[in-house]
Amino acid sequence: MASSPAAVKELQRDLENQANALSKIQKDIAKNHQVRKQYTIQLGENELVLKELELLNENSNVYKLIGPVLVKQDLAEANANVRKRIEYISAELKRLDGTLQDLEDKQNSKKESVLKLQQRIHSLQAGKSKS
Amino acid sequence: MGAVARGTITSLETLFPPVEAQMAARRVEEAIADRRNELRLVQGFVSDNSSLINLARTLPEELSHDVMVPFGSAAFFPGRLIHTNEFLVLLGEGYYAERTAKQTVEILQRRGKALERQVESLKATMVDLEAEAKFFDSTAAEAAEGLVEIREEYVEESEKKVPGSDSLDSKRDDMQMPDEDEEYARIMARLDELEKEELEDGSTSDDDNDETVAGDEVEDGETGDEDEDAESSYSFCTSDLKHEILEIKHKSEHPVQKVRGQGQEMIGSIVSKQVGGITEQPLTDLPFSGDSKMQFLDVAHSFSNSGQSISKEVSRSSSSDAKFSFSKIEDSSNSTSRQISDRVSSGHKAFTGSIIEHDLGLPPIQSAKSNLGQAPVSSSWKPVSRFKMQRGNR
């Protein structure tokens, strides 16, 4: 029983490390959610733009605001640009989904290990109090 | 006392501590508040949009408007708005389009619709969240009141029945399997019969041709060649068909064992129904016409045609479909097969006899299997050898 206090200390240090890692992962997940929300909004806006662009006539003028100036753009070019942007955003969203899945898996495993550690500490302490 | 052994009683308070339940309720309330703010924002957009639509409608009514032009944030100076029918509409993402007032109004109306949709979805989520909050609240109240949860193992009466129904299921499957085997064997037998018939008829029709053509030897030879070609191709196609059927047979067996879906059972019932329908037909009732040979020829040809179509159909269709088409084929060709099987000379009795017995006596697995055993073997050697025989005869 002489080794038990040292073991408990060791376990507690381990637990702290694990908990820190877990909170880090949770922060990452929150960040991921934020970014994803932004991208989703942009995707919606782009889709609106694309719809409107498709409704425009061939000879109507389209401008793009670049910094402080409006630059005239070809309608087809604008269309292609928006399409490309939608593609990019979709790809980005998919990527974010993948990373989110990854992070959640990690989070679950970390949670489990934390729980295990807590249980071990509990049992050790119970054994100590009995003896 | 048995009740105590069966069930467990836990107070709701231990399961959902009231504090936690209240916390959950509060969190949901917060979510609802967020949604409400969002909804207010969106509704502000909606009203802005509608006022903008009004403005865009009224602006082109005059050629020019006297307005106060904002100059910086502090000053205004008087000015005039001209070109009142030309709008530069922001589409989003920094894209602008030159539009007339009417077109602008259209764009704005589309935007308004999108906003309406957003409002609707927000309201729906709010209703959901409110229900959730109510649930949490009631749970918290119940837990505070000291309600208990009684949990008892649900021993189902029907659980005893489950194995029974299972065995019934398996029985049905067993029934289905022989049915299929039988069907398969019958098809094989019919193919063999038809082949034989056709070969015989082919020779007789050759004779007929000889008679009709009479003297002309060159033509006679040609027709003979043609016939031979046709026959060889036919035997080839039938063997091919057999092969395919065999393959499909193998395919279709596996899903039956694996899947016990309703579809399978339905197919099984269909098959068995058709088989039943067949058995009901009295064998002695069959109409026999006098000129059997010609009839056989017709039947054989029609069957070879249908056989080709079958092979196409079969190769296309998936396992369950295949079964169905099998039964269909069987059904369509059954009356003819009956005629033939009764008319067949004594040489083929081994086959026909067994088939008719199966029709009547249903599912003896062994006989079906033995039939199955015979059929593929015969299919493997018969076409070729008979073709050779034919050649030898010629």
XYZ file of C-alpha atoms in Angstrom, chain B:
394
model
C -42.567 -11.027 -4.240
C -42.100 -12.115 -7.773
C -42.895 -8.580 -8.788
C -40.003 -7.311 -6.725
C -37.692 -9.756 -8.414
C -38.925 -8.723 -11.826
C -38.853 -4.977 -11.631
C -36.646 -2.227 -10.308
C -37.747 1.020 -8.770
C -35.617 4.090 -9.147
C -36.642 7.525 -8.117
C -36.663 9.981 -10.951
C -34.592 12.269 -8.822
C -31.556 10.008 -9.043
C -31.952 9.560 -12.768
C -32.464 13.230 -13.547
C -31.328 15.434 -10.727
C -33.617 18.473 -10.706
C -30.697 20.811 -10.862
C -29.441 19.252 -14.039
C -32.880 19.173 -15.565
C -33.315 22.823 -14.799
C -29.937 23.555 -16.307
C -30.919 21.732 -19.444
C -34.168 23.655 -19.548
C -32.289 26.891 -19.166
C -29.955 25.976 -21.983
C -32.869 25.262 -24.245
C -34.421 28.559 -23.243
C -31.235 30.283 -24.259
C -31.336 28.560 -27.607
C -34.906 29.732 -28.028
C -33.895 33.284 -27.194
C -31.159 33.093 -29.819
C -33.635 31.925 -32.383
C -36.024 34.678 -31.406
C -33.354 37.295 -31.969
C -32.524 35.775 -35.305
C -36.167 35.772 -36.225
C -36.471 39.426 -35.320
C -33.475 40.218 -37.493
C -34.886 38.346 -40.446
C -38.252 39.981 -40.018
C -36.489 43.345 -40.060
C -34.947 42.298 -43.384
C -38.364 41.397 -44.656
C -39.849 44.811 -43.825
C -36.789 46.573 -45.283
C -37.183 44.541 -48.419
C -40.852 45.393 -48.812
C -40.211 49.125 -48.334
C -37.402 48.900 -50.888
C -39.776 47.264 -53.318
C -42.190 50.152 -52.820
C -39.429 52.658 -53.461
C -38.264 50.883 -56.590
C -41.849 50.886 -57.834
C -42.439 54.588 -57.222
C -39.095 55.975 -58.354
C -39.541 55.583 -62.103
C -42.904 57.310 -61.960
C -41.145 60.652 -62.203
C -38.369 61.632 -64.555
C -36.410 63.236 -61.690
C -36.695 63.655 -57.954
C -35.536 66.484 -55.762
C -33.636 64.932 -52.883
C -31.255 65.888 -50.137
C -28.001 64.154 -50.852
C -26.049 62.986 -47.805
C -22.565 64.401 -47.758
C -20.478 62.565 -45.266
C -22.174 61.836 -42.018
C -22.921 65.398 -41.009
C -24.230 67.341 -43.961
C -26.792 67.183 -46.730
C -27.074 69.267 -49.810
C -29.948 69.541 -52.253
C -29.763 67.582 -55.441
C -31.762 65.883 -58.140
C -32.216 62.218 -58.785
C -32.178 61.489 -62.516
C -32.141 58.249 -64.545
C -34.872 57.002 -62.273
C -35.304 53.772 -64.188
C -31.750 52.560 -63.839
C -30.730 50.556 -60.839
C -27.474 48.957 -59.883
C -28.516 45.978 -57.848
C -26.183 44.191 -55.493
C -26.623 40.508 -56.096
C -24.260 39.479 -53.345
C -20.582 38.549 -53.172
C -19.670 41.917 -54.659
C -21.563 41.377 -57.890
C -23.725 44.187 -59.209
C -26.079 44.145 -62.136
C -27.654 47.004 -64.079
C -31.389 46.567 -64.016
C -34.529 48.502 -64.746
C -36.993 49.282 -61.985
C -39.272 46.412 -62.975
C -36.467 43.886 -63.037
C -35.242 45.202 -59.717
C -38.642 44.666 -58.206
C -38.607 41.100 -59.480
C -35.228 40.450 -57.901
C -36.385 41.960 -54.650
C -39.501 39.860 -54.640
C -37.457 36.691 -55.118
C -35.311 37.778 -52.226
C -38.428 38.359 -50.170
C -39.549 34.818 -50.848
C -36.217 33.458 -49.679
C -36.576 35.511 -46.518
C -40.062 34.143 -45.954
C -38.728 30.632 -46.201
C -36.095 31.484 -43.650
C -38.738 32.849 -41.307
C -40.784 29.689 -41.673
C -37.851 27.405 -40.862
C -36.930 29.541 -37.885
C -40.451 29.345 -36.538
C -40.473 25.580 -36.952
C -37.219 25.171 -35.045
C -38.570 27.442 -32.337
C -41.645 25.273 -31.931
C -39.412 22.222 -31.610
C -37.235 23.890 -29.037
C -40.225 25.038 -27.040
C -41.528 21.482 -26.881
C -38.122 20.373 -25.683
C -38.068 23.076 -23.022
C -41.511 22.035 -21.835
C -40.334 18.454 -21.544
C -37.307 19.463 -19.516
C -39.420 21.648 -17.278
C -41.924 18.911 -16.599
C -39.137 16.432 -15.949
C -37.556 18.790 -13.466
C -40.876 19.341 -11.718
C -41.588 15.619 -11.538
C -38.141 14.880 -10.206
C -38.612 17.564 -7.560
C -41.947 16.045 -6.601
C -40.258 12.743 -5.937
C -41.749 10.640 -8.709
C -40.339 7.141 -9.110
C -39.677 5.141 -12.186
C -40.706 1.500 -12.144
C -38.859 -0.557 -14.613
C -39.826 -4.132 -15.343
C -38.559 -6.615 -17.862
C -41.122 -6.940 -20.565
C -41.643 -10.657 -21.010
C -43.499 -10.985 -24.213
C -46.100 -13.682 -24.650
C -45.314 -13.726 -28.301
C -41.706 -14.486 -27.575
C -42.678 -18.101 -27.318
C -44.239 -17.793 -30.673
C -41.176 -16.256 -32.211
C -39.225 -19.483 -32.571
C -42.344 -21.147 -33.892
C -42.828 -18.518 -36.516
C -39.151 -18.732 -37.258
C -39.355 -22.421 -37.900
C -42.405 -21.770 -39.971
C -40.400 -19.313 -41.931
C -37.638 -21.779 -42.465
C -40.198 -24.335 -43.451
C -41.542 -21.978 -45.990
C -38.075 -21.465 -47.255
C -37.627 -25.183 -47.515
C -40.834 -25.339 -49.413
C -39.619 -22.642 -51.671
C -36.355 -24.285 -52.402
C -37.845 -27.510 -53.682
C -40.284 -25.455 -55.642
C -37.458 -23.775 -57.344
C -35.579 -26.983 -57.832
C -38.638 -28.529 -59.256
C -39.215 -25.641 -61.517
C -35.669 -25.723 -62.662
C -35.769 -29.432 -63.277
C -38.995 -29.032 -65.158
C -37.556 -26.344 -67.328
C -34.540 -28.453 -68.057
C -36.694 -31.441 -68.887
C -38.845 -29.329 -71.139
C -35.843 -27.987 -72.932
C -34.596 -31.487 -73.524
C -37.954 -32.635 -74.752
C -38.349 -29.714 -77.041
C -34.931 -30.258 -78.382
C -35.668 -33.851 -79.146
C -38.935 -32.900 -80.689
C -37.357 -30.319 -82.786
C -34.669 -32.629 -83.942
C -37.210 -35.212 -84.910
C -39.384 -32.660 -86.544
C -36.407 -31.166 -88.227
C -35.710 -34.466 -89.894
C -39.324 -34.908 -90.824
C -39.600 -31.391 -92.098
C -36.532 -32.090 -94.115
C -38.392 -34.966 -95.608
C -41.304 -32.703 -96.264
C -39.036 -30.274 -97.954
C -37.659 -33.047 -100.042
C -41.102 -33.998 -101.128
C -42.201 -30.500 -101.933
C -39.056 -29.543 -103.688
C -39.022 -32.891 -105.438
C -36.515 -33.051 -108.242
C -34.348 -30.017 -107.699
C -31.285 -31.414 -106.069
C -29.358 -28.222 -105.703
C -32.062 -26.513 -103.789
C -32.610 -29.577 -101.713
C -29.008 -29.586 -100.687
C -29.185 -25.937 -99.836
C -32.204 -26.322 -97.656
C -30.577 -29.223 -95.915
C -27.511 -27.138 -95.199
C -29.590 -24.320 -93.953
C -31.475 -26.610 -91.706
C -28.298 -28.024 -90.347
C -26.960 -24.597 -89.660
C -30.141 -23.553 -88.001
C -30.139 -26.643 -85.901
C -26.582 -26.298 -84.808
C -27.167 -22.712 -83.864
C -30.299 -23.693 -82.055
C -28.636 -26.410 -80.049
C -25.890 -24.006 -79.247
C -28.288 -21.382 -78.080
C -30.195 -23.828 -75.953
C -27.075 -25.104 -74.305
C -26.133 -21.526 -73.745
C -29.515 -20.857 -72.280
C -29.149 -23.818 -70.016
C -25.852 -22.612 -68.873
C -27.318 -19.267 -68.126
C -30.243 -20.736 -66.304
C -27.864 -22.820 -64.291
C -25.916 -19.739 -63.383
C -28.987 -17.858 -62.443
C -30.165 -20.753 -60.453
C -27.034 -20.542 -58.399
C -27.409 -16.857 -58.044
C -30.991 -17.014 -57.054
C -30.411 -19.652 -54.443
C -28.179 -17.553 -52.316
C -30.453 -14.607 -51.757
C -33.199 -16.958 -50.702
C -31.026 -18.301 -47.975
C -29.783 -14.951 -46.916
C -32.732 -12.676 -47.353
C -36.020 -13.529 -45.816
C -37.725 -10.367 -46.904
C -41.311 -10.034 -47.793
C -40.467 -9.813 -51.416
C -38.960 -13.242 -51.383
C -41.900 -14.694 -49.629
C -44.190 -13.027 -52.066
C -42.312 -14.475 -54.966
C -42.382 -17.815 -53.308
C -46.102 -17.613 -52.891
C -46.494 -16.605 -56.503
C -44.424 -19.528 -57.634
C -46.242 -21.956 -55.448
C -49.547 -20.534 -56.587
C -48.680 -21.096 -60.160
C -47.504 -24.553 -59.399
C -50.772 -25.133 -57.634
C -52.643 -23.871 -60.640
C -50.783 -26.306 -62.777
C -51.566 -29.206 -60.561
C -55.204 -28.400 -60.715
C -55.319 -28.945 -64.427
C -56.395 -32.480 -65.127
C -53.883 -34.180 -67.319
C -56.433 -36.100 -69.277
C -58.179 -32.951 -70.341
C -55.503 -31.909 -72.717
C -56.670 -31.366 -76.247
C -54.787 -33.368 -78.799
C -54.857 -32.335 -82.376
C -54.210 -34.759 -85.133
C -51.171 -33.382 -86.877
C -48.796 -33.672 -84.032
C -45.599 -33.273 -85.901
C -46.429 -29.946 -87.395
C -47.654 -28.776 -84.076
C -44.464 -29.845 -82.448
C -42.464 -27.999 -84.982
C -44.433 -24.870 -84.284
C -44.114 -25.302 -80.592
C -40.456 -25.981 -80.798
C -39.816 -22.942 -82.909
C -41.902 -20.728 -80.754
C -40.120 -22.025 -77.773
C -36.731 -21.481 -79.265
C -37.786 -17.928 -79.936
C -39.108 -17.504 -76.485
C -36.012 -19.206 -75.198
C -33.845 -16.589 -76.772
C -35.939 -13.867 -75.328
C -35.768 -15.652 -72.032
C -32.040 -15.798 -72.121
C -31.965 -12.087 -72.740
C -34.391 -11.395 -70.016
C -32.655 -13.679 -67.610
C -29.241 -12.271 -68.204
C -30.584 -8.815 -67.601
C -32.668 -9.479 -64.568
C -31.428 -9.816 -61.028
C -31.895 -12.889 -58.921
C -35.392 -12.320 -57.669
C -36.497 -11.058 -61.052
C -35.007 -14.104 -62.594
C -37.111 -16.304 -60.453
C -40.162 -14.409 -61.403
C -39.424 -14.622 -65.069
C -38.827 -18.306 -64.607
C -42.248 -18.751 -63.225
C -43.648 -16.656 -66.009
C -41.918 -18.687 -68.608
C -43.103 -21.804 -67.017
C -46.581 -20.482 -66.961
C -46.646 -19.379 -70.562
C -45.163 -22.551 -71.907
C -46.905 -24.901 -69.593
C -49.857 -25.870 -71.670
C -47.638 -26.724 -74.590
C -45.278 -28.642 -72.403
C -48.108 -30.699 -71.098
C -49.169 -31.575 -74.581
C -45.722 -32.543 -75.514
C -44.962 -34.465 -72.422
C -48.045 -36.533 -72.972
C -47.394 -36.994 -76.632
C -43.775 -37.793 -76.250
C -42.695 -41.205 -77.378
C -41.836 -43.840 -74.815
C -38.170 -42.998 -75.015
C -38.577 -39.817 -72.959
C -40.809 -41.252 -70.348
C -38.186 -41.134 -67.660
C -38.337 -37.393 -67.670
C -41.930 -36.691 -68.313
C -43.110 -39.134 -65.742
C -41.073 -37.603 -62.991
C -42.194 -34.128 -63.920
C -45.839 -34.918 -63.819
C -45.412 -36.607 -60.512
C -43.823 -33.507 -59.149
C -46.674 -31.448 -60.379
C -49.085 -33.514 -58.436
C -47.111 -34.578 -55.442
C -45.204 -31.384 -54.553
C -42.371 -30.983 -52.315
C -40.383 -34.209 -51.976
C -36.941 -32.738 -51.733
C -35.084 -35.898 -52.608
C -36.830 -36.487 -55.867
C -36.432 -32.866 -56.745
C -32.774 -33.120 -56.027
C -32.394 -36.268 -58.046
C -34.188 -34.526 -60.817
C -31.852 -31.628 -60.457
C -28.959 -34.016 -60.550
C -30.173 -35.525 -63.768
C -31.011 -32.373 -65.510
C -27.671 -30.574 -65.571
C -25.880 -33.746 -66.560
C -28.201 -34.309 -69.417
C -27.912 -30.716 -70.384
C -24.176 -30.985 -70.452
C -23.993 -33.866 -72.876
C -27.258 -34.061 -74.679
C -27.167 -31.236 -77.165
C -23.757 -32.051 -78.445
C -24.160 -35.793 -78.645
C -27.519 -35.570 -80.290
C -26.212 -33.132 -82.760
C -23.439 -35.543 -83.503
C -25.949 -38.305 -83.852
C -27.866 -36.231 -86.276
C -24.790 -35.642 -88.275
C -23.949 -39.278 -88.199
C -27.386 -40.105 -89.466
C -26.891 -37.749 -92.320
